[in-house]
Amino acid sequence: MEVPKTSLIVIIVVLASCLLQAKAWHGQTYCGGNAAPRCQLQYISTPNCEASGAICLDPRFIGGDSIVFYFHGKSNEHFSLVSDHDVQINARFTGLRPTGRTRDLTWIQALGFLFNSHKFSLETTKVATWDSNIDHLKFNIDGQDLVIPEETLSTWYSSEQDIKIERLTQKNSVIVTIKDNAEIMVNVVLVTKEDDRIHSYELPIDDCFAHLEVQFKFINLSPEVDGILGRTYRPDFKNPAKPGVAMPVVGGEDSFRTSSLLSYDCKNCFFSRQETVPSGSVKPKSEYTFLDCSRGASSGNGIVCRK
């Protein structure tokens, strides 16, 4: 039986729509025909929570050694994720303690960066009811709030062009590039009602705990790098996470706690504003990377779109 032409078109459209949705669920966002010319009809990747350098969930880390571990921290406190000679990256944890639990359940709510003379932060705004049509990201550089146009691939540079922020989608997803140090892909997500039901979080009615999914790609880390995540990139690091455990928890809160989002006063912090590293050597400079949505997925160690 011959299928009417209009019905065939409908079938094709439906199949295409399903394909786009499937791609989106697997860590990619479709860049439609109204986007910037260099990204039209392409896919741009969002954080891959199964790759090295990822921090997702409550919070679940995948180290540079590809080992999965959990670091719970404490709600409304700050911890060093990475501390190297010329870059410091901290996180603010948010969370709550359900009835009968012995610790806080936490997620990452904000990131703070110290680099050269800059103090840069990005954070999620508190929201009672999630609305994907609203951008829940807030940016600040050296004490000044930033407004980045809500357009796919809209870009902001610091005055020295050593920090770059580019929206991956119109709202709630960006890539931050710290020149010669790191690329950080950030996505805002919420704790869903289904998550609440399964894990008995006991979420309050005025907060759905919007938080960050993050994926890092580091460039030229020193062998002495420290921090909850950073130390897993040291060549001599032995991960204390117990193999075969469903939820291997790694402690050390006292070693990584900082007094604020933009401080480097933890016991294991050694960031300084000097650009040279010990022994008189200078960190090699790499090519400054830019987002290029025409390329495919990488090996899973961080950022996908670059050239």
Short mmCIF file of N, CA and C in Angstrom, two decimals, residues 117-293:
data_model
loop_
_atom_site.label_atom_id
_atom_site.label_comp_id
_atom_site.label_asym_id
_atom_site.label_seq_id
_atom_site.Cartn_x
_atom_site.Cartn_y
_atom_site.Cartn_z
N SER A 117 45.38 38.20 38.23
CA SER A 117 44.83 39.15 39.20
C SER A 117 43.32 39.05 39.31
N HIS A 118 42.71 38.06 38.66
CA HIS A 118 41.25 37.97 38.60
C HIS A 118 40.66 37.15 39.73
N LYS A 119 39.45 37.53 40.13
CA LYS A 119 38.58 36.73 40.98
C LYS A 119 37.25 36.60 40.25
N PHE A 120 36.98 35.41 39.77
CA PHE A 120 35.79 35.18 38.94
C PHE A 120 34.94 34.09 39.58
N SER A 121 33.62 34.27 39.53
CA SER A 121 32.73 33.25 40.07
C SER A 121 31.50 33.10 39.19
N LEU A 122 30.95 31.90 39.23
CA LEU A 122 29.64 31.65 38.63
C LEU A 122 28.85 30.80 39.61
N GLU A 123 27.56 31.05 39.67
CA GLU A 123 26.73 30.32 40.63
C GLU A 123 25.31 30.20 40.12
N THR A 124 24.59 29.26 40.72
CA THR A 124 23.18 29.10 40.39
C THR A 124 22.35 29.95 41.36
N THR A 125 21.26 30.44 40.87
CA THR A 125 20.34 31.19 41.72
C THR A 125 19.33 30.25 42.36
N LYS A 126 18.91 30.59 43.55
CA LYS A 126 17.92 29.77 44.25
C LYS A 126 16.58 29.89 43.55
N VAL A 127 15.90 28.77 43.38
CA VAL A 127 14.61 28.78 42.71
C VAL A 127 13.70 27.72 43.34
N ALA A 128 12.45 28.10 43.55
CA ALA A 128 11.49 27.17 44.15
C ALA A 128 10.94 26.20 43.11
N THR A 129 10.64 26.73 41.93
CA THR A 129 10.09 25.92 40.85
C THR A 129 10.94 26.10 39.61
N TRP A 130 11.40 25.02 39.04
CA TRP A 130 12.29 25.08 37.88
C TRP A 130 11.56 25.56 36.64
N ASP A 131 12.17 26.47 35.92
CA ASP A 131 11.64 26.96 34.65
C ASP A 131 12.81 27.02 33.67
N SER A 132 12.82 26.14 32.67
CA SER A 132 13.93 26.07 31.72
C SER A 132 14.00 27.30 30.83
N ASN A 133 12.98 28.13 30.84
CA ASN A 133 12.99 29.37 30.05
C ASN A 133 13.67 30.52 30.78
N ILE A 134 14.14 30.26 32.00
CA ILE A 134 14.84 31.27 32.79
C ILE A 134 16.28 30.83 32.97
N ASP A 135 17.20 31.78 32.81
CA ASP A 135 18.61 31.48 33.04
C ASP A 135 18.89 31.56 34.54
N HIS A 136 19.44 30.48 35.08
CA HIS A 136 19.70 30.40 36.51
C HIS A 136 21.18 30.57 36.84
N LEU A 137 21.95 31.11 35.92
CA LEU A 137 23.37 31.34 36.15
C LEU A 137 23.64 32.81 36.45
N LYS A 138 24.53 33.04 37.40
CA LYS A 138 24.94 34.39 37.77
C LYS A 138 26.46 34.45 37.71
N PHE A 139 27.01 35.51 37.10
CA PHE A 139 28.45 35.64 36.89
C PHE A 139 28.97 36.91 37.58
N ASN A 140 30.21 36.83 38.08
CA ASN A 140 30.84 38.00 38.68
C ASN A 140 32.34 37.95 38.41
N ILE A 141 32.91 39.07 38.01
CA ILE A 141 34.35 39.16 37.77
C ILE A 141 34.90 40.36 38.53
N ASP A 142 35.84 40.12 39.41
CA ASP A 142 36.51 41.17 40.17
C ASP A 142 35.52 42.12 40.86
N GLY A 143 34.45 41.52 41.41
CA GLY A 143 33.47 42.29 42.16
C GLY A 143 32.36 42.91 41.33
N GLN A 144 32.38 42.72 40.01
CA GLN A 144 31.37 43.29 39.14
C GLN A 144 30.52 42.18 38.51
N ASP A 145 29.20 42.34 38.59
CA ASP A 145 28.31 41.37 37.96
C ASP A 145 28.43 41.45 36.43
N LEU A 146 28.34 40.30 35.79
CA LEU A 146 28.42 40.22 34.34
C LEU A 146 27.05 39.92 33.76
N VAL A 147 26.74 40.54 32.64
CA VAL A 147 25.53 40.21 31.89
C VAL A 147 25.96 39.67 30.54
N ILE A 148 25.69 38.40 30.30
CA ILE A 148 26.06 37.76 29.04
C ILE A 148 24.78 37.50 28.26
N PRO A 149 24.66 38.04 27.05
CA PRO A 149 23.41 37.88 26.28
C PRO A 149 22.96 36.43 26.21
N GLU A 150 21.67 36.23 26.37
CA GLU A 150 21.12 34.87 26.36
C GLU A 150 20.90 34.41 24.94
N GLU A 151 22.01 34.19 24.26
CA GLU A 151 22.01 33.69 22.89
C GLU A 151 23.03 32.57 22.79
N THR A 152 22.71 31.53 22.04
CA THR A 152 23.63 30.44 21.86
C THR A 152 24.95 30.93 21.27
N LEU A 153 26.04 30.58 21.96
CA LEU A 153 27.40 30.94 21.57
C LEU A 153 27.74 32.42 21.77
N SER A 154 26.91 33.17 22.49
CA SER A 154 27.31 34.53 22.85
C SER A 154 28.53 34.43 23.77
N THR A 155 29.46 35.36 23.64
CA THR A 155 30.79 35.24 24.24
C THR A 155 31.19 36.50 24.99
N TRP A 156 31.85 36.31 26.11
CA TRP A 156 32.43 37.40 26.89
C TRP A 156 33.89 37.10 27.14
N TYR A 157 34.77 38.13 27.06
CA TYR A 157 36.18 38.00 27.37
C TYR A 157 36.55 38.98 28.48
N SER A 158 37.50 38.58 29.31
CA SER A 158 38.08 39.52 30.26
C SER A 158 38.92 40.54 29.50
N SER A 159 39.30 41.61 30.18
CA SER A 159 40.02 42.69 29.49
C SER A 159 41.33 42.21 28.89
N GLU A 160 41.99 41.24 29.54
CA GLU A 160 43.24 40.71 29.00
C GLU A 160 42.99 39.49 28.10
N GLN A 161 41.73 39.12 27.92
CA GLN A 161 41.32 37.96 27.13
C GLN A 161 41.93 36.67 27.69
N ASP A 162 42.16 36.63 28.99
CA ASP A 162 42.66 35.39 29.60
C ASP A 162 41.54 34.58 30.23
N ILE A 163 40.34 35.12 30.27
CA ILE A 163 39.15 34.36 30.67
C ILE A 163 38.08 34.56 29.60
N LYS A 164 37.49 33.48 29.19
CA LYS A 164 36.44 33.52 28.18
C LYS A 164 35.23 32.74 28.68
N ILE A 165 34.04 33.32 28.51
CA ILE A 165 32.80 32.62 28.84
C ILE A 165 31.95 32.57 27.58
N GLU A 166 31.49 31.41 27.23
CA GLU A 166 30.66 31.26 26.04
C GLU A 166 29.45 30.39 26.38
N ARG A 167 28.28 30.89 26.01
CA ARG A 167 27.07 30.11 26.25
C ARG A 167 26.99 28.96 25.24
N LEU A 168 26.76 27.76 25.76
CA LEU A 168 26.55 26.62 24.88
C LEU A 168 25.12 26.59 24.38
N THR A 169 24.21 27.05 25.20
CA THR A 169 22.81 27.21 24.82
C THR A 169 22.37 28.58 25.32
N GLN A 170 21.16 28.96 25.02
CA GLN A 170 20.71 30.30 25.41
C GLN A 170 20.73 30.49 26.92
N LYS A 171 20.48 29.42 27.66
CA LYS A 171 20.37 29.53 29.11
C LYS A 171 20.97 28.29 29.78
N ASN A 172 21.56 28.52 30.95
CA ASN A 172 21.92 27.44 31.87
C ASN A 172 23.02 26.49 31.42
N SER A 173 23.79 26.87 30.43
CA SER A 173 24.90 26.02 30.00
C SER A 173 25.99 26.88 29.37
N VAL A 174 27.19 26.82 29.94
CA VAL A 174 28.30 27.64 29.44
C VAL A 174 29.59 26.83 29.44
N ILE A 175 30.57 27.35 28.71
CA ILE A 175 31.93 26.85 28.80
C ILE A 175 32.82 28.02 29.20
N VAL A 176 33.65 27.79 30.22
CA VAL A 176 34.58 28.79 30.71
C VAL A 176 35.99 28.34 30.34
N THR A 177 36.74 29.22 29.69
CA THR A 177 38.12 28.92 29.33
C THR A 177 39.04 29.84 30.12
N ILE A 178 39.94 29.23 30.88
CA ILE A 178 40.98 29.98 31.57
C ILE A 178 42.26 29.73 30.77
N LYS A 179 42.73 30.74 30.11
CA LYS A 179 43.80 30.59 29.13
C LYS A 179 45.00 29.85 29.71
N ASP A 180 45.43 28.81 28.97
CA ASP A 180 46.60 28.01 29.30
C ASP A 180 46.44 27.20 30.57
N ASN A 181 45.22 27.10 31.11
CA ASN A 181 45.01 26.35 32.34
C ASN A 181 43.88 25.33 32.27
N ALA A 182 42.70 25.76 31.85
CA ALA A 182 41.57 24.84 31.93
C ALA A 182 40.42 25.28 31.05
N GLU A 183 39.61 24.32 30.66
CA GLU A 183 38.31 24.55 30.04
C GLU A 183 37.29 23.86 30.93
N ILE A 184 36.23 24.56 31.25
CA ILE A 184 35.24 24.03 32.20
C ILE A 184 33.87 24.14 31.57
N MET A 185 33.22 23.02 31.37
CA MET A 185 31.87 23.01 30.85
C MET A 185 30.90 22.92 32.04
N VAL A 186 29.91 23.79 32.07
CA VAL A 186 29.01 23.91 33.22
C VAL A 186 27.56 23.86 32.76
N ASN A 187 26.77 23.08 33.46
CA ASN A 187 25.35 22.96 33.15
C ASN A 187 24.56 23.06 34.45
N VAL A 188 23.46 23.82 34.44
CA VAL A 188 22.61 23.93 35.63
C VAL A 188 21.51 22.89 35.56
N VAL A 189 21.34 22.14 36.62
CA VAL A 189 20.27 21.14 36.72
C VAL A 189 19.59 21.30 38.07
N LEU A 190 18.49 20.60 38.25
CA LEU A 190 17.77 20.65 39.51
C LEU A 190 17.68 19.27 40.13
N VAL A 191 17.33 19.22 41.39
CA VAL A 191 16.98 17.96 42.03
C VAL A 191 15.50 17.74 41.77
N THR A 192 15.17 16.73 41.01
CA THR A 192 13.79 16.51 40.59
C THR A 192 12.95 15.87 41.70
N LYS A 193 11.66 15.92 41.51
CA LYS A 193 10.75 15.26 42.46
C LYS A 193 10.97 13.76 42.48
N GLU A 194 11.34 13.20 41.32
CA GLU A 194 11.63 11.77 41.27
C GLU A 194 12.89 11.45 42.07
N ASP A 195 13.91 12.31 41.95
CA ASP A 195 15.12 12.15 42.77
C ASP A 195 14.76 12.20 44.25
N ASP A 196 13.91 13.15 44.59
CA ASP A 196 13.49 13.33 45.97
C ASP A 196 12.77 12.07 46.48
N ARG A 197 11.90 11.51 45.64
CA ARG A 197 11.15 10.31 46.03
C ARG A 197 12.08 9.12 46.24
N ILE A 198 13.04 8.95 45.32
CA ILE A 198 13.92 7.78 45.38
C ILE A 198 14.88 7.87 46.56
N HIS A 199 15.45 9.06 46.79
CA HIS A 199 16.51 9.20 47.79
C HIS A 199 16.03 9.80 49.11
N SER A 200 14.76 10.15 49.19
CA SER A 200 14.20 10.72 50.42
C SER A 200 14.99 11.94 50.89
N TYR A 201 15.19 12.88 49.97
CA TYR A 201 15.92 14.10 50.29
C TYR A 201 15.14 15.02 51.22
N GLU A 202 13.80 14.93 51.19
CA GLU A 202 12.94 15.83 51.95
C GLU A 202 13.15 17.28 51.53
N LEU A 203 13.05 17.52 50.22
CA LEU A 203 13.25 18.86 49.69
C LEU A 203 12.19 19.82 50.23
N PRO A 204 12.57 21.03 50.59
CA PRO A 204 11.58 22.02 51.02
C PRO A 204 10.79 22.52 49.81
N ILE A 205 9.65 23.11 50.06
CA ILE A 205 8.80 23.55 48.95
C ILE A 205 9.34 24.81 48.28
N ASP A 206 10.29 25.52 48.93
CA ASP A 206 10.78 26.78 48.37
C ASP A 206 12.16 26.65 47.72
N ASP A 207 12.64 25.42 47.48
CA ASP A 207 13.97 25.27 46.90
C ASP A 207 14.08 23.91 46.21
N CYS A 208 14.34 23.93 44.90
CA CYS A 208 14.56 22.67 44.18
C CYS A 208 16.05 22.39 44.03
N PHE A 209 16.88 23.14 44.75
CA PHE A 209 18.32 22.93 44.81
C PHE A 209 18.95 22.84 43.42
N ALA A 210 18.74 23.90 42.64
CA ALA A 210 19.45 24.02 41.37
C ALA A 210 20.95 23.98 41.66
N HIS A 211 21.68 23.18 40.88
CA HIS A 211 23.11 23.01 41.13
C HIS A 211 23.84 22.78 39.81
N LEU A 212 25.14 22.60 39.91
CA LEU A 212 25.98 22.55 38.72
C LEU A 212 26.45 21.13 38.42
N GLU A 213 26.36 20.78 37.14
CA GLU A 213 27.12 19.65 36.60
C GLU A 213 28.33 20.27 35.91
N VAL A 214 29.50 19.72 36.18
CA VAL A 214 30.73 20.34 35.70
C VAL A 214 31.64 19.29 35.07
N GLN A 215 32.30 19.70 34.00
CA GLN A 215 33.34 18.84 33.43
C GLN A 215 34.56 19.69 33.11
N PHE A 216 35.70 19.23 33.57
CA PHE A 216 36.96 19.94 33.42
C PHE A 216 37.85 19.28 32.37
N LYS A 217 38.57 20.12 31.65
CA LYS A 217 39.73 19.68 30.90
C LYS A 217 40.88 20.59 31.29
N PHE A 218 41.93 20.02 31.84
CA PHE A 218 43.04 20.81 32.35
C PHE A 218 44.19 20.82 31.36
N ILE A 219 44.92 21.93 31.38
CA ILE A 219 46.05 22.12 30.49
C ILE A 219 47.27 22.47 31.34
N ASN A 220 48.33 21.67 31.24
CA ASN A 220 49.60 22.00 31.89
C ASN A 220 49.53 22.07 33.41
N LEU A 221 48.79 21.17 34.04
CA LEU A 221 48.84 21.12 35.49
C LEU A 221 50.24 20.71 35.94
N SER A 222 50.66 21.26 37.08
CA SER A 222 51.97 20.89 37.61
C SER A 222 51.87 19.55 38.32
N PRO A 223 52.98 18.86 38.52
CA PRO A 223 52.95 17.56 39.23
C PRO A 223 52.55 17.70 40.69
N GLU A 224 52.57 18.93 41.22
CA GLU A 224 52.23 19.14 42.64
C GLU A 224 50.78 19.56 42.84
N VAL A 225 49.98 19.61 41.79
CA VAL A 225 48.61 20.09 41.89
C VAL A 225 47.85 19.38 43.00
N ASP A 226 47.00 20.13 43.70
CA ASP A 226 46.23 19.55 44.80
C ASP A 226 44.78 19.96 44.67
N GLY A 227 43.98 19.64 45.68
CA GLY A 227 42.54 19.89 45.63
C GLY A 227 41.79 18.57 45.52
N ILE A 228 40.53 18.59 45.82
CA ILE A 228 39.71 17.37 45.79
C ILE A 228 39.84 16.65 44.46
N LEU A 229 39.71 17.40 43.38
CA LEU A 229 39.83 16.82 42.05
C LEU A 229 41.26 16.92 41.52
N GLY A 230 41.90 18.06 41.75
CA GLY A 230 43.22 18.30 41.18
C GLY A 230 44.24 17.25 41.53
N ARG A 231 44.24 16.76 42.77
CA ARG A 231 45.26 15.80 43.19
C ARG A 231 45.20 14.50 42.41
N THR A 232 44.02 14.18 41.85
CA THR A 232 43.89 12.94 41.09
C THR A 232 44.63 13.00 39.76
N TYR A 233 45.15 14.18 39.41
CA TYR A 233 45.94 14.34 38.18
C TYR A 233 47.44 14.27 38.46
N ARG A 234 47.83 14.14 39.72
CA ARG A 234 49.25 14.01 40.04
C ARG A 234 49.75 12.63 39.61
N PRO A 235 50.93 12.55 39.02
CA PRO A 235 51.42 11.25 38.56
C PRO A 235 51.67 10.26 39.68
N ASP A 236 51.89 10.75 40.92
CA ASP A 236 52.17 9.85 42.04
C ASP A 236 50.96 9.61 42.93
N PHE A 237 49.77 10.06 42.50
CA PHE A 237 48.60 9.99 43.38
C PHE A 237 48.03 8.56 43.43
N LYS A 238 47.71 8.13 44.64
CA LYS A 238 47.04 6.84 44.85
C LYS A 238 45.68 7.12 45.46
N ASN A 239 44.63 6.86 44.69
CA ASN A 239 43.28 7.22 45.10
C ASN A 239 42.84 6.33 46.28
N PRO A 240 42.38 6.96 47.37
CA PRO A 240 41.95 6.17 48.54
C PRO A 240 40.56 5.55 48.38
N ALA A 241 39.86 5.86 47.28
CA ALA A 241 38.54 5.29 47.07
C ALA A 241 38.62 3.77 47.01
N LYS A 242 37.77 3.09 47.77
CA LYS A 242 37.81 1.63 47.83
C LYS A 242 37.18 1.02 46.59
N PRO A 243 37.93 0.19 45.85
CA PRO A 243 37.36 -0.45 44.65
C PRO A 243 36.25 -1.41 45.01
N GLY A 244 35.27 -1.50 44.13
CA GLY A 244 34.18 -2.43 44.32
C GLY A 244 33.07 -1.94 45.22
N VAL A 245 33.24 -0.75 45.81
CA VAL A 245 32.20 -0.18 46.68
C VAL A 245 31.24 0.63 45.82
N ALA A 246 29.94 0.47 46.08
CA ALA A 246 28.92 1.15 45.26
C ALA A 246 29.05 2.66 45.34
N MET A 247 29.40 3.19 46.50
CA MET A 247 29.51 4.63 46.68
C MET A 247 30.79 4.93 47.48
N PRO A 248 31.95 4.88 46.81
CA PRO A 248 33.22 5.10 47.52
C PRO A 248 33.39 6.55 47.95
N VAL A 249 33.30 6.80 49.24
CA VAL A 249 33.38 8.16 49.78
C VAL A 249 34.81 8.46 50.19
N VAL A 250 35.31 9.61 49.75
CA VAL A 250 36.64 10.08 50.12
C VAL A 250 36.48 11.32 50.99
N GLY A 251 37.12 11.32 52.13
CA GLY A 251 37.02 12.44 53.06
C GLY A 251 38.10 13.49 52.82
N GLY A 252 38.48 14.15 53.90
CA GLY A 252 39.52 15.17 53.80
C GLY A 252 38.98 16.58 53.82
N GLU A 253 37.79 16.77 54.37
CA GLU A 253 37.19 18.10 54.39
C GLU A 253 38.11 19.14 55.02
N ASP A 254 38.78 18.78 56.11
CA ASP A 254 39.64 19.74 56.80
C ASP A 254 40.83 20.17 55.94
N SER A 255 41.26 19.32 55.04
CA SER A 255 42.41 19.65 54.20
C SER A 255 42.06 20.60 53.07
N PHE A 256 40.78 20.57 52.63
CA PHE A 256 40.39 21.31 51.43
C PHE A 256 39.44 22.47 51.71
N ARG A 257 39.00 22.65 52.94
CA ARG A 257 38.05 23.72 53.26
C ARG A 257 38.71 25.09 53.13
N THR A 258 38.02 26.02 52.44
CA THR A 258 38.47 27.40 52.35
C THR A 258 37.46 28.29 53.06
N SER A 259 37.89 29.48 53.45
CA SER A 259 37.02 30.37 54.22
C SER A 259 35.94 31.04 53.37
N SER A 260 36.15 31.08 52.04
CA SER A 260 35.16 31.67 51.15
C SER A 260 35.34 31.09 49.76
N LEU A 261 34.44 31.46 48.86
CA LEU A 261 34.48 30.94 47.50
C LEU A 261 35.73 31.39 46.77
N LEU A 262 36.27 32.56 47.14
CA LEU A 262 37.41 33.14 46.42
C LEU A 262 38.64 33.28 47.31
N SER A 263 38.81 32.31 48.22
CA SER A 263 39.98 32.28 49.09
C SER A 263 40.85 31.08 48.74
N TYR A 264 42.12 31.15 49.13
CA TYR A 264 43.01 30.01 48.93
C TYR A 264 43.77 29.73 50.22
N ASP A 265 43.00 29.61 51.30
CA ASP A 265 43.59 29.44 52.62
C ASP A 265 43.37 28.04 53.19
N CYS A 266 43.12 27.05 52.34
CA CYS A 266 42.96 25.70 52.86
C CYS A 266 44.34 25.12 53.20
N LYS A 267 44.38 24.06 53.97
CA LYS A 267 45.64 23.45 54.39
C LYS A 267 46.45 22.96 53.20
N ASN A 268 45.76 22.51 52.15
CA ASN A 268 46.45 21.95 51.00
C ASN A 268 46.51 22.91 49.81
N CYS A 269 46.21 24.17 50.04
CA CYS A 269 46.25 25.15 48.95
C CYS A 269 47.65 25.75 48.84
N PHE A 270 48.16 25.91 47.62
CA PHE A 270 49.43 26.60 47.44
C PHE A 270 49.41 27.51 46.22
N PHE A 271 48.23 27.95 45.84
CA PHE A 271 48.11 28.92 44.75
C PHE A 271 48.85 30.21 45.11
N SER A 272 49.49 30.80 44.11
CA SER A 272 50.07 32.13 44.24
C SER A 272 49.80 32.88 42.95
N ARG A 273 49.93 34.18 42.97
CA ARG A 273 49.65 34.97 41.78
C ARG A 273 50.86 35.06 40.84
N GLN A 274 51.92 34.31 41.17
CA GLN A 274 53.09 34.30 40.29
C GLN A 274 52.83 33.35 39.14
N GLU A 275 53.26 33.70 37.96
CA GLU A 275 53.04 32.85 36.79
C GLU A 275 54.15 31.83 36.59
N THR A 276 55.26 31.98 37.30
CA THR A 276 56.30 30.98 37.17
C THR A 276 56.13 29.90 38.22
N VAL A 277 56.57 28.69 37.91
CA VAL A 277 56.46 27.57 38.83
C VAL A 277 57.81 27.36 39.49
N PRO A 278 57.90 26.52 40.55
CA PRO A 278 59.16 26.33 41.26
C PRO A 278 60.29 25.88 40.34
N SER A 279 61.52 25.98 40.86
CA SER A 279 62.75 25.61 40.16
C SER A 279 63.06 26.54 39.00
N GLY A 280 62.39 27.68 38.95
CA GLY A 280 62.70 28.66 37.92
C GLY A 280 62.12 28.36 36.57
N SER A 281 61.37 27.26 36.44
CA SER A 281 60.79 26.92 35.14
C SER A 281 59.50 27.69 34.94
N VAL A 282 59.15 27.91 33.69
CA VAL A 282 57.93 28.64 33.35
C VAL A 282 56.96 27.69 32.69
N LYS A 283 55.73 27.73 33.10
CA LYS A 283 54.73 26.85 32.50
C LYS A 283 54.62 27.12 31.02
N PRO A 284 54.66 26.07 30.18
CA PRO A 284 54.54 26.28 28.74
C PRO A 284 53.18 26.81 28.38
N LYS A 285 53.15 27.66 27.39
CA LYS A 285 51.91 28.25 26.94
C LYS A 285 51.34 27.43 25.79
N SER A 286 50.06 27.12 25.86
CA SER A 286 49.43 26.37 24.80
C SER A 286 48.58 27.30 23.97
N GLU A 287 48.12 26.81 22.86
CA GLU A 287 47.28 27.62 21.98
C GLU A 287 45.96 27.91 22.68
N TYR A 288 45.51 29.12 22.64
CA TYR A 288 44.24 29.50 23.25
C TYR A 288 43.11 28.82 22.50
N THR A 289 42.26 28.12 23.20
CA THR A 289 41.23 27.32 22.56
C THR A 289 39.93 28.09 22.42
N PHE A 290 39.20 27.80 21.35
CA PHE A 290 37.91 28.41 21.09
C PHE A 290 36.91 27.33 20.74
N LEU A 291 35.67 27.59 21.01
CA LEU A 291 34.63 26.63 20.73
C LEU A 291 34.41 26.48 19.24
N ASP A 292 34.34 25.24 18.76
CA ASP A 292 34.10 24.95 17.36
C ASP A 292 33.11 23.81 17.29
N CYS A 293 31.85 24.13 17.07
CA CYS A 293 30.81 23.11 17.13
C CYS A 293 30.77 22.21 15.91
#
